[in-house]
Amino acid sequence: MKLATYKDGSRDGQLVVVSRDLSMAHYASDIASHLQQVLDDWNFMSPQLQDLYDALNSGRARNAFPFDPALCMAPLPRAYQWADGSAYINHVELVRLARNSTVPDNYYTEPLMYQGGSDDFLGPCDDVICVSEAHGIDFEAEVAVITGDVPMDCTPEQALDGIRLVMLANDVSLRHLIPDELAKSFGFLQSKPATAFSPVAVTLDEFGEAWDQGRLHLSVQCNWNGRTVGLCDAGQEMTFHFGQLIAHLCKTRNVRAGSIIGSGTISNRAIEVNGKKEWTKGYSCIAEKRAIETIQDGKPATDYMKFGDTIRIEMKGREGQSIFGAIDQKIAALKRA
Amino acid sequence: MKLATYKDGSRDGQLVVVSRDLSMAHYASDIASHLQQVLDDWNFMSPQLQDLYDALNSGRARNAFPFDPALCMAPLPRAYQWADGSAYINHVELVRLARNSTVPDNYYTEPLMYQGGSDDFLGPCDDVICVSEAHGIDFEAEVAVITGDVPMDCTPEQALDGIRLVMLANDVSLRHLIPDELAKSFGFLQSKPATAFSPVAVTLDEFGEAWDQGRLHLSVQCNWNGRTVGLCDAGQEMTFHFGQLIAHLCKTRNVRAGSIIGSGTISNRAIEVNGKKEWTKGYSCIAEKRAIETIQDGKPATDYMKFGDTIRIEMKGREGQSIFGAIDQKIAALKRA
């Protein structure tokens, strides 16, 4: 099933069930007001939501209305945890190669992951409010999962059982603030402003064979200012699957219901064309494009985003249908009071 | 006023108001069930809680009962944000001196801070469940504040206005997992298991002059296995006050109601006694004791905690009364199913 959260002026919005084709929606108020409630009590509530979803898909839901992604908050407008991996090692390799450094051996055996802020997520069509263009504003297209309770020190296979829902994420990054924060080794705070999520969160059964053992084998399209700059496959080259990411996170602590775990920037390897490397799938963040330019030409040619720029991130199924709806955002300057 | 959260089998417990002397409590159910609700709507709800608090203190509250810290969850059993500073530069200096490194200049002008997990806090008397003693189990006594909404890019002075409540924290650390996570520069995940908080959260008016411009000028006592090992003053030597810590966090993003910001390990400078340095106030984490031993004797002599060890963290007012109640925990081994 597909779930979304409609804006209603409150901090947590109103849970709605959305039809498979994203055309219609229905308030879930008779079952639960908020997605966190459902995650807290998944086995009891999700079958009720599934019934409503089935009714909605078959045109039997009484108070259905047209679904509008622009009215959505993030499926979880705020969450108790947001931990973002860097699961596509190709991305790490490119960025490191561009700055003449190598990838440490242990990066191939255990995932990089940072703890992000989760108190203030953006809806799929909310503006990305930034203090300054000089910070190097970048998008990052990712897949993210929402978990149930996952116990401390579980295996990657056990962790897979804890996955409840899948979303897309735009993990906005302020690139020029990253070097100083990396130098401090304490992780990212100022360089990672609010993250945006797709209109709907989707259960695993919706993906059919495209979901396989913690990897989602479909492509994520990135349109920057209306131009398609990336169409990367999220599955094949995901070095660490979501079960491994979650198991990494819960090595010494419990992971509780409503935790969101991200894949990191989706990234595909180059192919050889006439003896030359070409990144035919494009890119899911500008930093990677700049890394490729640096590797090829000695310096980056592509600038980061400016105020007024737009970014659209969407995943389509094998029949061309949008699965999560689109993240579709504009970069805007902070207005001071 | 003083607020606590009683265990009731649910994830968020039940909000109670606690008398100033910590002897009596009263359910706040007629006003709000959970502390997060109060933080979401502070101006409306806090005066009602204050009325109940006043009635409780004067013996006029109808359904008051004896307060038992052992029945407490953390005041916020889970939160939308936990960001922990390292505001006592003396601690950073000692740890770095012990490993023959210096403190970078910018550490004196902007705070170190990491984003922590906030989905699974411990109550003040809950066991600290650890996977292995070999991880180097340590306590860290800290002061922490809970905020209301604080807007992006505000000043430290504006940020001070966003502070709603103060607590003590035991930011448990797994010291032997820290070097690898520092080397990755992505912050702490596995080396920071669940954090515990004091029985009650306290509003600023309770501190009188001891709260001054974002610093709490009182001492935190640490008892490890019943022996007092630290009695450090939390105020004077706090290099960055809480307004500065919050302003650092919200430089590029909004900080939302219910965010918890920690001070980092409370740490006091040595004094000269007969030409020799002595750390007369003791220590608020074992890592600092080991750093001092390394500086003095070339190697650490004190081991980290073992299963069965206890740690008690408490702050007393100028008349000797306990302000927050005590964090009083035992280290225990993870029991596997």
XYZ file of C-alpha atoms in Angstrom:
674
model
C 0.000 0.000 0.000
C 0.901 3.646 -0.295
C 0.675 6.133 2.564
C 1.078 9.894 2.687
C 0.674 12.714 5.187
C -1.471 15.694 4.263
C -0.756 19.168 5.573
C -3.366 20.389 8.056
C -1.465 23.156 9.830
C -0.260 20.818 12.580
C 3.246 19.459 13.097
C 2.346 15.895 12.156
C -0.365 16.382 9.532
C -3.042 13.787 8.697
C -2.403 10.278 7.462
C -3.960 9.422 4.087
C -4.012 6.219 2.078
C -3.168 6.798 -1.600
C -4.228 4.631 -4.527
C -1.625 2.564 -6.378
C -1.755 4.887 -9.407
C -1.466 7.959 -7.121
C -4.700 9.401 -8.504
C -6.916 9.183 -5.408
C -6.549 9.426 -1.642
C -8.613 8.773 1.479
C -8.118 10.030 5.026
C -7.126 7.233 7.375
C -8.550 9.044 10.408
C -10.802 6.142 11.414
C -7.691 3.980 11.773
C -4.865 6.369 12.683
C -4.156 10.083 12.408
C -0.386 9.829 12.018
C 2.040 7.451 10.369
C 4.112 7.138 13.570
C 1.083 5.605 15.323
C 0.906 2.974 12.597
C 4.607 2.187 12.888
C 4.263 1.918 16.675
C 1.564 -0.731 16.247
C 2.130 -2.077 12.734
C 0.673 -5.557 13.066
C -2.614 -4.211 14.361
C -3.019 -1.170 12.144
C -1.487 -2.058 8.811
C -4.149 -4.684 7.899
C -6.838 -2.058 8.459
C -5.021 0.379 6.218
C -4.577 -2.382 3.644
C -8.356 -2.898 3.581
C -8.874 0.804 2.951
C -6.169 0.711 0.255
C -7.886 -2.201 -1.473
C -11.225 -0.381 -1.368
C -9.611 2.772 -2.734
C -7.933 0.911 -5.615
C -11.180 -0.755 -6.597
C -13.187 2.474 -6.452
C -15.178 1.358 -3.393
C -13.835 3.922 -0.875
C -16.639 6.276 0.106
C -14.868 9.555 0.726
C -12.021 9.379 -1.748
C -10.647 12.581 -3.264
C -8.015 13.380 -5.912
C -4.490 13.052 -4.518
C -2.329 16.185 -4.714
C 1.388 15.744 -3.882
C 1.705 19.500 -3.362
C -0.407 19.138 -0.215
C 1.898 16.531 1.277
C 4.279 16.772 4.169
C 6.993 14.130 4.348
C 5.280 10.778 5.111
C 6.863 11.162 8.552
C 6.975 14.959 8.962
C 9.360 14.458 11.869
C 10.934 11.224 13.017
C 12.804 9.784 15.976
C 15.734 8.791 13.798
C 17.277 9.555 10.403
C 20.520 7.714 9.707
C 21.917 7.999 6.229
C 24.325 5.499 4.738
C 26.697 5.866 1.841
C 25.884 2.518 0.327
C 27.038 3.069 -3.266
C 30.797 2.725 -3.013
C 31.157 4.025 -6.587
C 30.147 7.456 -5.311
C 32.795 7.320 -2.587
C 35.418 6.157 -5.097
C 34.674 9.016 -7.508
C 34.677 11.721 -4.863
C 37.924 10.412 -3.371
C 39.613 9.947 -6.746
C 38.778 13.561 -7.605
C 40.688 14.720 -4.535
C 43.552 12.277 -5.124
C 42.784 10.111 -2.142
C 42.056 6.406 -2.052
C 39.225 4.451 -0.470
C 40.248 2.757 2.803
C 39.896 -1.029 2.707
C 37.264 -1.179 5.435
C 34.897 0.996 3.362
C 34.238 -2.139 1.293
C 33.273 -4.225 4.297
C 31.342 -1.840 6.525
C 29.130 1.046 5.491
C 29.722 4.721 6.051
C 26.733 6.194 7.838
C 25.903 9.457 9.561
C 23.163 10.416 11.990
C 21.042 13.220 10.533
C 18.569 15.697 11.969
C 15.018 14.378 11.963
C 13.023 17.097 13.704
C 12.124 19.116 10.619
C 11.685 17.235 7.343
C 10.437 18.846 4.139
C 7.434 17.767 2.125
C 8.036 16.695 -1.491
C 7.080 20.084 -2.952
C 8.338 22.345 -0.160
C 10.984 24.930 -0.984
C 14.522 24.151 0.132
C 15.250 27.219 2.267
C 18.942 28.096 2.345
C 20.931 30.801 4.070
C 23.399 31.363 1.223
C 24.207 30.181 -2.303
C 27.846 30.371 -1.242
C 27.336 27.230 0.861
C 27.333 25.094 -2.313
C 23.734 23.837 -2.443
C 23.399 20.314 -3.816
C 20.645 17.739 -4.102
C 21.165 14.023 -3.342
C 18.701 11.474 -4.698
C 18.374 8.463 -2.426
C 16.167 5.552 -1.511
C 15.173 5.419 2.172
C 13.350 2.878 4.320
C 11.270 3.270 7.460
C 11.682 0.526 10.049
C 9.742 -1.089 12.827
C 11.576 -2.128 15.991
C 14.909 -3.793 15.250
C 16.797 -5.293 18.204
C 20.387 -4.524 19.130
C 23.086 -6.633 17.473
C 20.819 -8.383 14.974
C 22.017 -9.810 11.675
C 21.511 -8.097 8.301
C 18.958 -10.807 7.455
C 16.977 -10.142 10.641
C 17.214 -6.413 9.959
C 15.511 -6.917 6.579
C 12.415 -8.118 8.438
C 12.242 -4.758 10.180
C 11.650 -2.775 6.986
C 8.090 -1.448 6.783
C 8.059 1.215 4.066
C 10.211 2.688 1.300
C 10.483 6.314 0.158
C 12.668 8.531 -1.989
C 14.735 11.239 -0.312
C 16.421 14.454 -1.319
C 19.239 14.672 1.219
C 20.126 18.308 0.554
C 23.814 19.021 1.181
C 25.789 22.230 1.578
C 29.011 21.116 -0.063
C 31.270 23.971 0.932
C 30.493 23.388 4.615
C 31.411 19.708 4.426
C 35.241 19.888 4.463
C 35.320 21.713 7.821
C 32.834 19.282 9.341
C 34.729 16.271 7.981
C 37.923 17.713 9.494
C 36.256 17.719 12.918
C 35.252 14.038 12.515
C 32.024 14.569 14.475
C 29.745 14.160 11.453
C 27.472 16.588 9.621
C 25.337 19.277 11.226
C 25.455 22.557 9.332
C 26.260 20.892 6.006
C 23.049 18.843 6.081
C 19.930 21.017 6.230
C 16.406 19.589 6.233
C 15.872 16.462 4.119
C 12.822 16.094 1.847
C 10.915 12.874 1.175
C 8.645 11.624 -1.592
C 4.869 12.153 -1.460
C 4.145 8.538 -0.539
C 5.777 5.770 1.448
C 5.278 2.321 -0.057
C 5.169 -1.199 1.383
C 7.508 -3.847 -0.031
C 4.767 -5.957 -1.642
C 4.158 -3.146 -4.150
C 7.552 -3.667 -5.786
C 7.215 -7.285 -6.888
C 10.548 -8.647 -8.038
C 12.095 -5.181 -8.159
C 12.630 -5.447 -4.381
C 15.181 -8.176 -3.811
C 16.907 -8.829 -0.499
C 17.174 -5.236 0.602
C 17.843 -3.648 -2.783
C 15.349 -1.834 -5.025
C 16.161 -2.620 -8.660
C 14.651 0.414 -10.370
C 16.040 3.718 -11.632
C 15.769 7.123 -10.031
C 15.393 10.024 -12.422
C 16.807 13.427 -11.479
C 15.698 16.515 -13.379
C 17.637 19.668 -12.526
C 15.965 22.817 -13.859
C 13.876 20.605 -16.123
C 16.791 18.735 -17.700
C 17.298 15.031 -16.965
C 20.762 14.758 -15.418
C 20.521 11.303 -13.877
C 18.779 8.000 -14.426
C 20.738 5.771 -12.061
C 19.776 2.215 -11.145
C 19.308 1.976 -7.382
C 19.733 -1.798 -7.139
C 22.616 -3.522 -8.832
C 25.470 -1.377 -7.596
C 24.248 -0.800 -4.051
C 27.301 -2.137 -2.212
C 25.495 -2.543 1.115
C 21.818 -3.505 1.103
C 19.347 -2.016 3.574
C 19.605 -4.988 5.935
C 23.334 -4.393 6.192
C 22.822 -0.670 6.752
C 20.305 -1.268 9.537
C 22.445 -3.976 11.138
C 25.373 -1.554 11.140
C 23.247 1.019 12.936
C 21.900 -1.373 15.563
C 25.217 -3.043 16.392
C 25.246 -1.527 19.895
C 21.733 -0.139 20.269
C 18.114 -0.860 19.517
C 16.579 0.766 16.452
C 13.022 1.804 17.216
C 9.868 1.987 15.110
C 9.795 4.978 12.808
C 13.530 5.102 12.190
C 14.445 6.189 8.667
C 17.573 4.763 7.043
C 18.882 6.228 3.781
C 20.951 4.650 1.032
C 23.158 7.641 0.310
C 23.526 9.104 -3.186
C 22.599 6.550 -5.817
C 25.580 6.077 -8.094
C 26.443 3.874 -11.073
C 29.824 2.960 -12.507
C 31.184 4.264 -15.789
C 31.206 2.063 -18.867
C 33.987 1.949 -21.454
C 32.991 3.544 -24.781
C 35.730 3.518 -27.439
C 38.344 3.054 -24.734
C 37.041 6.022 -22.774
C 35.065 6.070 -19.542
C 31.554 7.372 -19.846
C 29.047 7.829 -17.083
C 26.012 7.133 -19.246
C 23.532 6.987 -16.344
C 24.344 10.539 -15.280
C 24.397 11.589 -11.642
C 22.200 11.788 -8.543
C 24.068 14.723 -6.983
C 26.105 17.569 -8.421
C 29.155 16.744 -6.303
C 29.539 13.511 -8.260
C 29.304 15.329 -11.612
C 32.005 17.727 -10.387
C 34.144 14.798 -9.255
C 33.891 13.258 -12.732
C 34.785 16.605 -14.324
C 37.769 16.919 -12.011
C 38.962 13.411 -12.859
C 38.571 14.067 -16.597
C 39.558 17.729 -16.943
C 41.419 18.611 -13.782
C 38.682 20.863 -12.437
C 34.915 21.004 -11.975
C 32.872 22.890 -14.582
C 29.372 22.514 -13.135
C 28.281 24.970 -10.452
C 26.107 24.070 -7.498
C 22.477 25.192 -7.301
C 21.280 28.797 -7.245
C 18.175 30.312 -5.677
C 15.277 29.583 -8.012
C 16.757 26.314 -9.303
C 14.452 23.304 -9.310
C 15.100 19.632 -8.651
C 12.713 16.789 -9.441
C 13.401 13.253 -8.231
C 11.172 10.367 -9.270
C 11.245 6.583 -9.649
C 9.181 4.801 -12.262
C 8.155 1.175 -12.292
C 8.757 -1.236 -15.133
C 5.499 -0.140 -16.770
C 6.485 3.520 -16.541
C 4.205 4.422 -13.640
C 5.450 6.754 -10.899
C 5.850 4.729 -7.728
C 6.395 7.324 -4.993
C 5.224 10.481 -6.781
C 7.882 13.087 -7.392
C 10.008 15.150 -5.062
C 9.750 18.500 -6.858
C 11.435 21.373 -5.072
C 12.722 24.873 -5.603
C 15.759 26.390 -3.886
C 14.797 29.569 -2.037
C 16.594 32.132 0.107
C 15.886 32.389 3.821
C 13.695 35.425 4.461
C 14.711 37.092 7.685
C 12.080 38.602 9.958
C 8.460 23.448 37.612
C 9.634 19.853 37.416
C 8.270 17.322 34.946
C 8.807 13.589 34.588
C 7.474 10.722 32.508
C 6.184 7.641 34.276
C 6.423 4.191 32.741
C 3.054 2.765 31.728
C 4.092 0.091 29.231
C 3.724 2.457 26.274
C 6.494 4.018 24.203
C 5.920 7.541 25.513
C 4.762 6.928 29.085
C 2.635 9.352 31.099
C 3.551 12.909 31.970
C 3.678 13.718 35.688
C 4.359 16.946 37.541
C 6.849 16.473 40.401
C 7.134 18.613 43.518
C 10.162 20.869 43.967
C 11.589 18.604 46.694
C 10.990 15.508 44.500
C 8.849 13.891 47.189
C 5.452 13.918 45.465
C 4.052 13.626 41.964
C 0.720 14.104 40.175
C -0.403 12.845 36.780
C -0.789 15.668 34.277
C -3.328 13.702 32.224
C -5.966 16.444 32.427
C -3.535 18.795 30.692
C -1.305 16.575 28.534
C -0.321 12.917 28.413
C 3.185 13.411 26.999
C 5.939 15.968 27.378
C 6.265 16.356 23.586
C 2.687 17.680 23.455
C 3.617 20.332 25.998
C 6.707 21.349 24.040
C 4.647 21.528 20.838
C 2.292 24.013 22.499
C 4.321 25.439 25.366
C 2.655 28.816 25.817
C -0.765 27.248 26.164
C 0.099 24.223 28.272
C 2.945 25.251 30.534
C 0.844 27.730 32.617
C -1.632 24.932 33.324
C 1.180 22.633 34.436
C 2.591 25.465 36.543
C -0.763 25.744 38.360
C -0.689 22.026 39.099
C 2.943 22.328 40.231
C 2.048 25.159 42.608
C -0.838 23.137 44.029
C 1.423 20.106 44.457
C 4.122 22.101 46.260
C 1.598 23.574 48.662
C -0.033 20.229 49.394
C -3.285 21.167 47.646
C -3.118 18.657 44.768
C -5.881 16.109 45.160
C -4.393 12.949 43.715
C -0.744 13.353 44.584
C 1.362 10.266 45.264
C 4.971 9.666 46.385
C 7.422 10.207 43.524
C 9.623 7.212 42.622
C 12.498 7.880 40.171
C 12.771 4.143 39.504
C 9.414 4.308 37.714
C 10.609 7.039 35.359
C 11.393 6.899 31.680
C 13.535 9.711 30.310
C 11.442 12.927 30.490
C 11.280 12.597 26.678
C 11.419 8.807 26.220
C 12.164 9.415 22.536
C 12.809 12.732 20.845
C 13.005 14.237 17.380
C 16.545 15.439 17.964
C 19.510 14.834 20.241
C 22.589 16.888 19.401
C 25.463 16.750 21.828
C 28.131 19.412 22.050
C 31.584 19.243 23.512
C 31.358 22.566 25.290
C 34.075 22.132 27.925
C 37.250 22.717 25.979
C 39.318 21.504 28.947
C 38.048 17.991 28.219
C 39.120 18.254 24.582
C 42.529 19.619 25.601
C 43.159 16.752 28.041
C 42.107 14.013 25.658
C 44.218 15.489 22.854
C 47.247 16.120 25.064
C 47.120 12.483 26.141
C 47.443 11.383 22.530
C 50.106 14.016 21.755
C 47.913 16.085 19.501
C 46.990 19.745 19.848
C 43.629 21.482 19.772
C 42.914 23.180 16.417
C 42.407 26.960 16.740
C 38.809 26.897 15.544
C 37.822 24.605 18.441
C 37.996 27.713 20.650
C 35.610 29.702 18.466
C 33.023 27.161 17.337
C 31.744 24.163 19.231
C 32.236 20.523 18.400
C 28.852 18.830 18.188
C 27.541 15.487 16.992
C 24.043 14.318 16.088
C 23.014 11.417 18.311
C 20.326 8.760 18.150
C 17.113 9.859 19.840
C 14.712 6.991 19.182
C 15.478 4.970 22.290
C 16.489 6.856 25.427
C 16.981 5.227 28.817
C 15.178 6.152 32.011
C 17.319 7.311 34.946
C 17.367 3.901 36.639
C 17.330 1.671 33.553
C 20.211 -0.714 33.010
C 22.771 0.272 30.403
C 22.621 -2.774 28.121
C 25.910 -3.419 26.331
C 27.030 -6.032 23.839
C 30.554 -6.390 25.203
C 32.831 -5.105 27.974
C 35.571 -5.077 25.341
C 33.949 -2.019 23.761
C 35.276 0.170 26.598
C 32.089 1.189 28.409
C 32.202 4.707 29.833
C 29.739 7.119 31.408
C 29.612 10.830 30.552
C 27.899 13.241 32.929
C 26.372 16.198 31.124
C 23.804 18.942 31.377
C 21.220 18.950 28.580
C 18.451 21.342 27.563
C 15.167 20.775 25.737
C 14.158 23.496 23.299
C 11.044 24.933 21.757
C 11.160 26.042 18.117
C 14.338 27.935 17.260
C 14.555 29.504 13.797
C 17.343 28.948 11.295
C 20.374 31.242 11.536
C 19.401 32.867 14.837
C 21.897 34.446 17.225
C 23.124 32.769 20.421
C 21.087 35.313 22.394
C 17.898 34.470 20.484
C 18.647 30.782 20.924
C 18.691 31.215 24.712
C 15.013 32.189 24.517
C 14.277 28.789 22.992
C 15.350 26.828 26.071
C 12.394 25.279 27.882
C 13.777 22.663 30.270
C 17.056 21.379 31.684
C 18.055 17.788 32.510
C 21.126 15.752 33.364
C 22.349 13.162 30.886
C 24.504 10.070 30.943
C 25.828 9.988 27.395
C 27.149 6.442 27.505
C 30.164 5.956 25.236
C 31.928 2.872 23.916
C 35.463 4.217 23.888
C 37.178 1.473 21.927
C 34.744 1.954 19.030
C 35.424 5.687 18.831
C 38.803 5.748 17.011
C 37.420 3.884 13.979
C 34.376 6.138 13.817
C 36.501 9.276 14.191
C 38.702 8.024 11.340
C 35.644 7.848 9.099
C 34.703 11.465 9.973
C 30.978 10.701 9.718
C 30.357 11.004 13.472
C 29.332 8.474 16.094
C 26.877 5.630 15.627
C 28.076 2.404 17.193
C 30.221 4.163 19.798
C 27.216 6.001 21.240
C 24.525 3.626 22.532
C 21.315 4.833 24.187
C 21.636 7.953 26.354
C 19.968 8.163 29.784
C 18.385 11.261 31.315
C 17.585 12.412 34.855
C 14.223 11.641 36.485
C 12.935 15.181 36.047
C 13.271 18.024 33.555
C 13.301 21.444 35.187
C 12.313 24.940 34.009
C 14.883 27.749 34.230
C 13.056 29.705 36.946
C 13.864 26.916 39.418
C 17.595 27.670 39.296
C 17.549 31.277 40.452
C 20.966 32.868 39.961
C 22.606 29.507 39.311
C 21.323 29.735 35.726
C 23.132 32.622 34.084
C 23.084 33.328 30.353
C 23.033 29.737 29.197
C 25.290 28.254 31.858
C 24.244 26.323 34.976
C 26.598 27.213 37.829
C 26.253 24.127 39.998
C 28.275 20.946 40.428
C 27.515 17.496 39.096
C 28.459 14.606 41.326
C 29.496 11.294 39.784
C 29.597 8.162 41.925
C 31.115 5.134 40.232
C 30.476 1.908 42.154
C 29.538 4.013 45.153
C 32.719 6.087 45.206
C 32.588 9.798 44.379
C 34.907 10.283 41.411
C 33.760 13.688 40.217
C 32.270 16.886 41.554
C 32.763 19.188 38.588
C 31.260 22.649 38.289
C 29.085 22.799 35.187
C 29.099 26.583 34.816
C 32.333 28.527 35.009
C 34.410 26.534 32.560
C 31.718 25.830 29.968
C 33.488 27.336 26.963
C 30.321 27.580 24.865
C 27.011 28.314 26.589
C 23.792 26.621 25.519
C 22.730 29.577 23.351
C 25.946 29.200 21.384
C 25.466 25.442 21.077
C 21.905 25.836 19.780
C 22.891 28.656 17.400
C 25.633 26.417 16.009
C 23.076 23.675 15.363
C 20.511 25.950 13.704
C 22.960 27.822 11.463
C 21.462 26.254 8.317
C 18.279 24.640 9.598
C 15.378 25.129 11.949
C 15.544 23.456 15.343
C 12.124 22.194 16.294
C 10.326 21.849 19.608
C 11.500 18.898 21.646
C 15.108 19.013 20.469
C 17.614 18.036 23.152
C 21.044 19.684 23.158
C 23.796 18.349 25.416
C 26.809 20.104 26.925
C 29.290 17.282 26.494
C 31.314 15.901 29.390
C 31.570 18.424 32.206
C 35.215 19.118 32.833
C 37.225 21.409 35.118
C 40.811 22.549 34.828
C 43.619 21.399 37.082
C 44.933 23.642 39.819
C 48.584 23.985 40.839
C 49.341 22.375 44.211
C 52.991 22.621 45.320
C 54.025 23.195 41.725
C 52.153 20.142 40.541
C 48.910 19.906 38.571
C 46.023 18.390 40.463
C 42.542 17.733 39.162
C 40.830 18.261 42.500
C 37.301 18.217 41.082
C 37.729 14.711 39.697
C 36.168 13.602 36.445
C 32.799 13.203 34.708
C 33.908 10.383 32.417
C 36.558 7.697 32.707
C 38.208 8.694 29.424
C 39.270 11.959 31.037
C 40.723 10.181 34.059
C 42.693 7.938 31.699
C 43.877 10.992 29.753
C 45.166 12.555 32.979
C 46.909 9.298 33.928
C 48.492 9.140 30.489
C 49.728 12.733 30.751
C 51.140 12.097 34.232
C 52.408 8.526 34.014
C 52.625 7.725 30.330
C 49.747 5.271 30.381
C 46.218 4.883 31.720
C 45.725 2.931 34.950
C 41.951 3.045 35.278
C 39.883 0.480 33.385
C 36.542 1.187 31.782
C 33.308 -0.158 33.269
C 32.448 -3.820 33.725
C 29.086 -5.573 33.753
C 27.565 -4.989 37.172
C 29.254 -1.610 37.667
C 27.029 1.243 38.792
C 27.072 4.935 37.973
C 25.137 7.645 39.833
C 24.972 11.197 38.496
C 23.305 13.959 40.502
C 23.302 17.738 40.860
C 22.572 19.421 44.155
C 21.435 22.987 44.708
C 23.159 25.465 47.010
C 21.108 24.176 49.930
C 22.093 20.591 49.209
C 18.783 19.500 47.696
C 18.763 17.202 44.655
C 17.513 19.208 41.687
C 16.903 16.614 38.971
C 16.888 13.431 41.032
C 19.711 10.996 40.321
C 20.625 9.033 37.233
C 21.438 5.705 38.885
C 22.276 2.916 36.479
C 23.876 -0.496 36.283
C 25.868 -1.826 33.333
C 24.381 -5.105 32.099
C 25.122 -7.573 29.337
C 22.778 -7.935 26.372
C 20.728 -11.086 26.765
C 20.230 -12.752 23.411
C 16.969 -14.483 22.623
